[in-house]
mmCIF file of C-alpha atoms in Angstrom:
data_model
loop_
_atom_site.group_PDB
_atom_site.id
_atom_site.type_symbol
_atom_site.label_atom_id
_atom_site.label_comp_id
_atom_site.label_asym_id
_atom_site.label_seq_id
_atom_site.Cartn_x
_atom_site.Cartn_y
_atom_site.Cartn_z
ATOM 1 C CA ALA A 1359 0.080 0.205 0.471
ATOM 2 C CA VAL A 1360 1.268 3.257 -0.442
ATOM 3 C CA PHE A 1361 0.142 5.855 2.359
ATOM 4 C CA SER A 1362 -1.739 8.823 2.761
ATOM 5 C CA LYS A 1363 1.161 11.286 3.542
ATOM 6 C CA ARG A 1364 -1.663 14.012 3.953
ATOM 7 C CA TYR A 1365 -3.455 11.454 6.725
ATOM 8 C CA ILE A 1366 0.006 10.135 8.202
ATOM 9 C CA GLY A 1367 1.912 13.442 8.523
ATOM 10 C CA ARG A 1368 4.523 13.476 10.462
ATOM 11 C CA ASP A 1369 3.480 10.456 12.770
ATOM 12 C CA ALA A 1370 6.220 8.030 10.999
ATOM 13 C CA LEU A 1371 9.249 5.971 12.742
ATOM 14 C CA MET A 1372 12.057 6.211 10.116
ATOM 15 C CA THR A 1373 14.768 3.895 10.096
ATOM 16 C CA PRO A 1374 17.731 4.203 7.394
ATOM 17 C CA VAL A 1375 18.002 0.395 6.792
ATOM 18 C CA ASP A 1376 15.709 -2.187 7.216
ATOM 19 C CA SER A 1377 14.418 -2.677 10.428
ATOM 20 C CA GLY A 1378 14.215 -6.216 10.616
ATOM 21 C CA LEU A 1379 18.237 -5.409 10.549
ATOM 22 C CA TYR A 1380 18.020 -3.813 13.640
ATOM 23 C CA SER A 1381 18.113 -6.958 15.514
ATOM 24 C CA GLY A 1382 21.299 -8.393 13.652
ATOM 25 C CA CYS A 1383 23.408 -5.340 14.835
ATOM 26 C CA ARG A 1384 22.119 -5.558 18.150
ATOM 27 C CA GLU A 1385 23.852 -9.362 18.867
ATOM 28 C CA ASN A 1386 26.516 -7.870 16.044
ATOM 29 C CA GLU A 1387 28.173 -4.747 17.328
ATOM 30 C CA THR A 1388 30.293 -4.339 14.407
ATOM 31 C CA ALA A 1389 29.667 -6.094 11.389
ATOM 32 C CA PHE A 1390 27.412 -9.102 9.991
ATOM 33 C CA GLY A 1391 26.281 -10.489 6.372
ATOM 34 C CA PRO A 1392 23.332 -12.837 5.041
ATOM 35 C CA ASP A 1393 26.106 -15.887 5.456
ATOM 36 C CA ASN A 1394 29.230 -16.903 6.218
ATOM 37 C CA ASN A 1395 31.122 -15.544 2.755
ATOM 38 C CA HIS A 1396 29.082 -12.407 2.655
ATOM 39 C CA THR A 1397 29.563 -9.141 5.326
ATOM 40 C CA CYS A 1398 28.104 -6.341 3.743
ATOM 41 C CA TYR A 1399 25.564 -4.386 7.100
ATOM 42 C CA ILE A 1400 28.140 -2.059 8.874
ATOM 43 C CA CYS A 1401 26.390 -1.708 12.552
ATOM 44 C CA SER A 1402 28.689 0.856 13.128
ATOM 45 C CA ALA A 1403 27.175 3.317 10.808
ATOM 46 C CA TRP A 1404 23.657 3.157 12.917
ATOM 47 C CA PRO A 1405 24.387 6.478 14.688
ATOM 48 C CA ALA A 1406 24.914 5.464 18.059
ATOM 49 C CA PRO A 1407 22.967 4.904 20.550
ATOM 50 C CA ARG A 1408 21.480 2.395 18.577
ATOM 51 C CA ASP A 1409 17.701 3.785 18.257
ATOM 52 C CA LEU A 1410 15.418 2.326 15.984
ATOM 53 C CA GLY A 1411 14.048 4.913 14.058
ATOM 54 C CA VAL A 1412 13.638 8.873 14.179
ATOM 55 C CA LEU A 1413 10.724 10.287 13.725
ATOM 56 C CA LEU A 1414 9.369 12.341 10.868
ATOM 57 C CA ASP A 1415 10.497 15.647 10.620
ATOM 58 C CA ARG A 1416 12.336 18.335 8.415
ATOM 59 C CA SER A 1417 15.278 17.165 10.267
ATOM 60 C CA THR A 1418 15.328 13.277 8.965
ATOM 61 C CA MET A 1419 17.298 13.779 6.433
ATOM 62 C CA LYS A 1420 20.522 13.647 8.062
ATOM 63 C CA HIS A 1421 19.960 11.515 10.682
ATOM 64 C CA LEU A 1422 19.282 8.609 8.191
ATOM 65 C CA LEU A 1423 21.362 9.409 4.918
ATOM 66 C CA ILE A 1424 24.985 9.185 5.970
ATOM 67 C CA PRO A 1425 24.038 5.264 7.750
ATOM 68 C CA TYR A 1426 22.461 4.517 4.684
ATOM 69 C CA LEU A 1427 25.446 5.466 3.029
ATOM 70 C CA GLU A 1428 27.400 3.515 4.749
ATOM 71 C CA PHE A 1429 25.627 0.198 6.310
ATOM 72 C CA TYR A 1430 25.850 -1.513 3.269
ATOM 73 C CA ASN A 1431 29.445 -1.795 1.589
ATOM 74 C CA GLN A 1432 28.902 -4.395 -0.633
ATOM 75 C CA THR A 1433 30.578 -1.860 -3.543
ATOM 76 C CA GLN A 1434 33.644 -1.407 -0.997
ATOM 77 C CA GLU A 1435 35.197 -4.301 -3.186
ATOM 78 C CA VAL A 1436 34.836 -1.656 -6.386
ATOM 79 C CA ALA A 1437 35.044 1.784 -5.132
ATOM 80 C CA GLY A 1438 37.068 0.547 -1.432
ATOM 81 C CA VAL A 1439 37.152 3.093 1.333
ATOM 82 C CA VAL A 1440 35.141 5.348 -0.279
ATOM 83 C CA TYR A 1441 32.728 3.183 -0.978
ATOM 84 C CA PRO A 1442 29.773 5.552 0.754
ATOM 85 C CA GLN A 1443 30.594 8.241 -1.381
ATOM 86 C CA TYR A 1444 30.087 5.660 -4.700
ATOM 87 C CA ASN A 1445 27.050 4.835 -2.795
ATOM 88 C CA LEU A 1446 25.807 8.535 -2.900
ATOM 89 C CA ALA A 1447 26.632 8.790 -6.354
ATOM 90 C CA ARG A 1448 24.715 5.833 -6.927
ATOM 91 C CA LEU A 1449 21.634 7.113 -5.434
ATOM 92 C CA LEU A 1450 21.958 10.750 -7.073
ATOM 93 C CA THR A 1451 21.930 8.430 -10.785
ATOM 94 C CA ARG A 1452 18.672 6.897 -9.576
ATOM 95 C CA LEU A 1453 17.016 10.451 -8.213
ATOM 96 C CA LEU A 1454 18.096 12.713 -10.962
ATOM 97 C CA SER A 1455 18.748 10.877 -14.069
ATOM 98 C CA ARG A 1456 15.835 10.804 -16.551
ATOM 99 C CA ARG A 1457 16.643 7.318 -17.792
ATOM 100 C CA THR A 1458 15.970 5.778 -14.225
ATOM 101 C CA TYR A 1459 13.028 4.026 -15.356
ATOM 102 C CA GLY A 1460 13.690 3.561 -18.754
ATOM 103 C CA THR A 1461 14.217 0.434 -21.575
ATOM 104 C CA ASP A 1462 17.492 1.674 -23.356
ATOM 105 C CA VAL A 1463 20.068 -0.887 -24.380
ATOM 106 C CA GLY A 1464 24.342 0.465 -24.399
ATOM 107 C CA PRO A 1465 25.397 3.598 -23.308
ATOM 108 C CA ALA A 1466 22.356 4.835 -22.524
ATOM 109 C CA ARG A 1467 21.085 1.910 -20.466
ATOM 110 C CA PRO A 1468 19.498 2.617 -16.705
ATOM 111 C CA LEU A 1469 21.382 2.267 -13.966
ATOM 112 C CA THR A 1470 20.865 -1.662 -12.865
ATOM 113 C CA LEU A 1471 20.454 -1.913 -9.010
ATOM 114 C CA ASN A 1472 22.931 -4.401 -6.750
ATOM 115 C CA PHE A 1473 21.304 -6.940 -4.610
ATOM 116 C CA ASN A 1474 21.329 -4.765 -1.521
ATOM 117 C CA GLU A 1475 20.316 -1.804 -3.948
ATOM 118 C CA ASN A 1476 17.451 -4.440 -5.175
ATOM 119 C CA ALA A 1477 16.552 -5.982 -2.401
ATOM 120 C CA LEU A 1478 16.766 -3.376 0.328
ATOM 121 C CA GLY A 1479 17.231 -0.039 -0.843
ATOM 122 C CA TYR A 1480 14.996 2.448 0.887
ATOM 123 C CA PHE A 1481 14.239 3.887 4.105
ATOM 124 C CA GLU A 1482 11.913 2.186 6.089
ATOM 125 C CA ALA A 1483 8.732 4.148 7.478
ATOM 126 C CA ASN A 1484 6.303 2.739 9.657
ATOM 127 C CA PRO A 1485 3.085 4.483 10.219
ATOM 128 C CA ILE A 1486 2.491 5.552 14.253
ATOM 129 C CA VAL A 1487 -1.232 6.518 13.521
ATOM 130 C CA ASN A 1488 -4.000 4.425 13.611
ATOM 131 C CA LEU A 1489 -4.686 4.248 9.631
ATOM 132 C CA THR A 1490 -8.543 3.602 8.305
ATOM 133 C CA MET A 1491 -8.521 1.816 5.287
ATOM 134 C CA VAL A 1492 -10.227 4.534 2.910
ATOM 135 C CA ASN A 1493 -8.180 7.853 4.290
ATOM 136 C CA GLY A 1494 -4.351 6.427 4.946
ATOM 137 C CA VAL A 1495 -4.712 4.630 1.542
ATOM 138 C CA LYS A 1496 -3.830 6.488 -1.343
ATOM 139 C CA MET A 1497 -3.094 3.683 -3.302
ATOM 140 C CA LEU A 1498 -1.979 0.462 -4.107
ATOM 141 C CA VAL A 1499 0.902 -1.885 -6.043
ATOM 142 C CA GLY A 1500 -0.018 -5.112 -7.239
ATOM 143 C CA MET A 1501 3.035 -7.799 -7.934
ATOM 144 C CA PHE A 1502 2.856 -8.564 -11.816
ATOM 145 C CA GLU A 1503 4.815 -11.655 -10.983
ATOM 146 C CA LEU A 1504 2.599 -13.208 -8.426
ATOM 147 C CA LEU A 1505 -1.223 -11.745 -9.567
ATOM 148 C CA TRP A 1506 -1.691 -10.819 -13.241
ATOM 149 C CA GLY A 1507 -4.446 -12.591 -15.187
ATOM 150 C CA THR A 1508 -5.042 -14.922 -12.118
ATOM 151 C CA ALA A 1509 -8.019 -14.892 -10.046
ATOM 152 C CA ASP A 1510 -6.182 -12.696 -6.545
ATOM 153 C CA GLY A 1511 -5.550 -10.486 -8.952
ATOM 154 C CA ALA A 1512 -8.856 -9.789 -10.425
ATOM 155 C CA ALA A 1513 -10.098 -9.977 -6.703
ATOM 156 C CA LEU A 1514 -7.568 -7.168 -6.093
ATOM 157 C CA GLN A 1515 -9.478 -5.113 -8.584
ATOM 158 C CA GLN A 1516 -12.383 -5.870 -7.630
ATOM 159 C CA TRP A 1517 -10.863 -4.341 -3.644
ATOM 160 C CA CYS A 1518 -9.875 -1.651 -5.046
ATOM 161 C CA ILE A 1519 -12.643 -0.299 -7.460
ATOM 162 C CA ARG A 1520 -14.667 -0.233 -3.952
ATOM 163 C CA ARG A 1521 -12.631 1.360 -1.617
ATOM 164 C CA GLY A 1522 -12.032 3.900 -4.775
ATOM 165 C CA TRP A 1523 -8.316 3.113 -4.561
ATOM 166 C CA PRO A 1524 -5.538 3.737 -7.663
ATOM 167 C CA LEU A 1525 -3.686 0.107 -8.367
ATOM 168 C CA ALA A 1526 -0.367 0.357 -10.107
ATOM 169 C CA TRP A 1527 1.495 -2.784 -11.222
ATOM 170 C CA ALA A 1528 5.196 -3.742 -10.720
ATOM 171 C CA SER A 1529 7.254 -6.235 -11.517
ATOM 172 C CA ASN A 1530 11.196 -8.035 -9.909
ATOM 173 C CA PRO A 1531 10.781 -11.582 -10.384
ATOM 174 C CA ALA A 1532 14.464 -11.615 -9.420
ATOM 175 C CA MET A 1533 13.411 -10.501 -6.189
ATOM 176 C CA SER A 1534 10.059 -12.019 -5.588
ATOM 177 C CA PHE A 1535 10.688 -15.165 -5.603
ATOM 178 C CA TRP A 1536 14.078 -14.759 -3.597
ATOM 179 C CA HIS A 1537 13.119 -16.177 0.299
ATOM 180 C CA CYS A 1538 15.988 -16.443 2.407
ATOM 181 C CA GLY A 1539 14.460 -15.723 5.690
ATOM 182 C CA PRO A 1540 16.172 -14.920 8.860
ATOM 183 C CA ALA A 1541 19.902 -15.019 9.203
ATOM 184 C CA GLY A 1542 19.738 -16.957 5.523
ATOM 185 C CA LEU A 1543 18.126 -20.071 6.661
ATOM 186 C CA TYR A 1544 15.568 -20.823 4.634
ATOM 187 C CA PRO A 1545 15.858 -24.222 2.556
ATOM 188 C CA GLY A 1546 17.208 -23.720 -1.027
ATOM 189 C CA CYS A 1547 18.585 -19.913 -0.052
ATOM 190 C CA ALA A 1548 21.188 -18.622 -1.931
ATOM 191 C CA PHE A 1549 22.814 -15.666 -2.557
ATOM 192 C CA PRO A 1550 24.917 -13.947 -5.519
ATOM 193 C CA ALA A 1551 28.110 -14.669 -5.695
ATOM 194 C CA ASN A 1552 29.609 -10.637 -6.523
ATOM 195 C CA LEU A 1553 26.920 -8.464 -4.189
ATOM 196 C CA SER A 1554 28.141 -5.182 -5.986
ATOM 197 C CA ALA A 1555 26.968 -6.382 -9.874
ATOM 198 C CA GLY A 1556 23.975 -4.975 -11.238
ATOM 199 C CA ILE A 1557 20.715 -7.289 -11.942
ATOM 200 C CA ASP A 1558 17.524 -5.558 -12.901
ATOM 201 C CA PRO A 1559 17.067 -2.424 -13.367
ATOM 202 C CA ALA A 1560 13.915 0.214 -11.607
ATOM 203 C CA ASN A 1561 10.679 -0.100 -13.514
ATOM 204 C CA ALA A 1562 7.672 2.120 -13.915
ATOM 205 C CA ARG A 1563 4.394 1.530 -12.697
ATOM 206 C CA LEU A 1564 1.836 0.470 -14.654
ATOM 207 C CA LEU A 1565 -1.452 1.922 -13.617
ATOM 208 C CA ASP A 1566 -4.813 -0.762 -14.245
ATOM 209 C CA LEU A 1567 -6.900 1.210 -16.169
ATOM 210 C CA VAL A 1568 -10.023 -1.025 -15.517
ATOM 211 C CA VAL A 1569 -9.538 0.024 -11.466
ATOM 212 C CA LEU A 1570 -9.206 3.386 -12.867
ATOM 213 C CA TRP A 1571 -12.466 3.409 -15.537
ATOM 214 C CA GLU A 1572 -14.416 2.639 -12.132
ATOM 215 C CA LEU A 1573 -12.706 5.507 -10.155
ATOM 216 C CA PRO A 1574 -14.173 9.027 -10.169
ATOM 217 C CA THR A 1575 -10.618 10.838 -11.115
ATOM 218 C CA ALA A 1576 -11.254 8.961 -14.477
ATOM 219 C CA VAL A 1577 -13.328 11.546 -15.261
ATOM 220 C CA ASN A 1578 -10.704 13.486 -16.433
ATOM 221 C CA MET A 1579 -8.588 10.836 -17.870
ATOM 222 C CA SER A 1580 -8.113 10.389 -21.620
ATOM 223 C CA LEU A 1581 -8.365 7.209 -21.975
ATOM 224 C CA SER A 1582 -8.570 5.686 -25.508
ATOM 225 C CA PRO A 1583 -11.098 2.679 -26.049
ATOM 226 C CA GLN A 1584 -7.911 1.148 -27.834
ATOM 227 C CA ASP A 1585 -6.298 1.259 -24.592
ATOM 228 C CA MET A 1586 -8.670 -0.424 -22.594
ATOM 229 C CA SER A 1587 -8.537 -3.129 -24.898
ATOM 230 C CA GLU A 1588 -4.860 -3.461 -25.378
ATOM 231 C CA PHE A 1589 -4.966 -4.220 -21.402
ATOM 232 C CA LYS A 1590 -7.911 -6.383 -21.291
ATOM 233 C CA ASN A 1591 -6.843 -7.938 -24.035
ATOM 234 C CA ARG A 1592 -2.800 -8.618 -21.903
ATOM 235 C CA TRP A 1593 -4.770 -9.666 -18.702
ATOM 236 C CA VAL A 1594 -7.560 -12.131 -20.233
ATOM 237 C CA ASN A 1595 -3.726 -13.869 -22.821
ATOM 238 C CA PHE A 1596 -1.058 -14.047 -20.104
ATOM 239 C CA ASN A 1597 -1.857 -15.473 -16.384
ATOM 240 C CA VAL A 1598 1.431 -15.574 -14.429
ATOM 241 C CA THR A 1599 0.536 -18.552 -12.779
ATOM 242 C CA ASN A 1600 4.467 -21.312 -13.076
ATOM 243 C CA ALA A 1601 5.540 -18.754 -15.539
ATOM 244 C CA PRO A 1602 9.442 -18.922 -15.451
ATOM 245 C CA HIS A 1603 11.295 -15.711 -14.724
ATOM 246 C CA ALA A 1604 12.272 -14.859 -18.309
ATOM 247 C CA THR A 1605 9.058 -15.164 -19.451
ATOM 248 C CA LEU A 1606 7.402 -13.379 -16.809
ATOM 249 C CA ASP A 1607 10.470 -10.070 -17.672
ATOM 250 C CA GLY A 1608 9.329 -10.419 -21.175
ATOM 251 C CA ALA A 1609 5.642 -9.624 -20.480
ATOM 252 C CA TRP A 1610 6.169 -7.079 -18.521
ATOM 253 C CA LYS A 1611 8.634 -4.942 -21.053
ATOM 254 C CA ASN A 1612 5.584 -5.936 -23.681
ATOM 255 C CA VAL A 1613 2.683 -5.094 -21.352
ATOM 256 C CA THR A 1614 4.691 -1.798 -20.005
ATOM 257 C CA GLY A 1615 6.275 -0.773 -23.534
ATOM 258 C CA ARG A 1616 2.346 -1.248 -24.621
ATOM 259 C CA LEU A 1617 0.747 0.889 -22.176
ATOM 260 C CA ARG A 1618 3.942 3.445 -22.421
ATOM 261 C CA ASP A 1619 1.299 6.276 -21.456
ATOM 262 C CA TRP A 1620 0.053 4.209 -18.291
ATOM 263 C CA THR A 1621 3.312 3.864 -16.512
ATOM 264 C CA LEU A 1622 4.018 5.068 -13.852
ATOM 265 C CA GLU A 1623 7.637 6.604 -12.124
ATOM 266 C CA PRO A 1624 7.504 6.424 -8.418
ATOM 267 C CA LEU A 1625 10.113 9.157 -7.660
ATOM 268 C CA PHE A 1626 12.013 11.574 -9.270
ATOM 269 C CA ALA A 1627 13.800 14.584 -7.559
#
């Protein structure tokens, strides 16, 4: 869910990294990693006293940005001791580049995210208010590789229509099907050999036109019959159940390419 900032206001607890790593840093004072072959979480980067988070206000960024850049050191094998500056350069590229959500190839291709950027590259914001199901939610984001063309996906569409929420679709099969559980002990869990190597670029979100058409906001949208027909055909003719990763990736690029006018970029500075 994308929560409403207007509803939550400043009542959110922010952490510079995934809060699930907090317990790991409580037990390991210096550094730890997902398995015996990687040390990629630098606990000393978490400000002392090692509080779980900070309240959301104007000064939040100065408390969060430096720990975020220093905590994940997987790029140290590329940049050495200046890896925080290297991480900052990559972050600024993602925020400022107009190619971040592009599909270009060659020299103009978007920056591909490494393992930690892909799986954990965010500040975590936890609302500390009681959220009502309508006013507190701005929109929902569905996982293309798990729900597209399925009965559960159709149920999600109807739930959004009843609640008056827009629905967008996003895709990242590499992360959606990656399950390791606490301390990397999940059966079959495997980490990439090179945590600094690029995996996938960031992708845009695709608005669900079936849901959008049923919402009051659709009054101001120029939704053509051709686009609606294209969306419905893509939905009916592709069910993601048991599809291999390569097929999922190709289908996502195809549908977003054909409906490019209805894609959203989550963030640009």
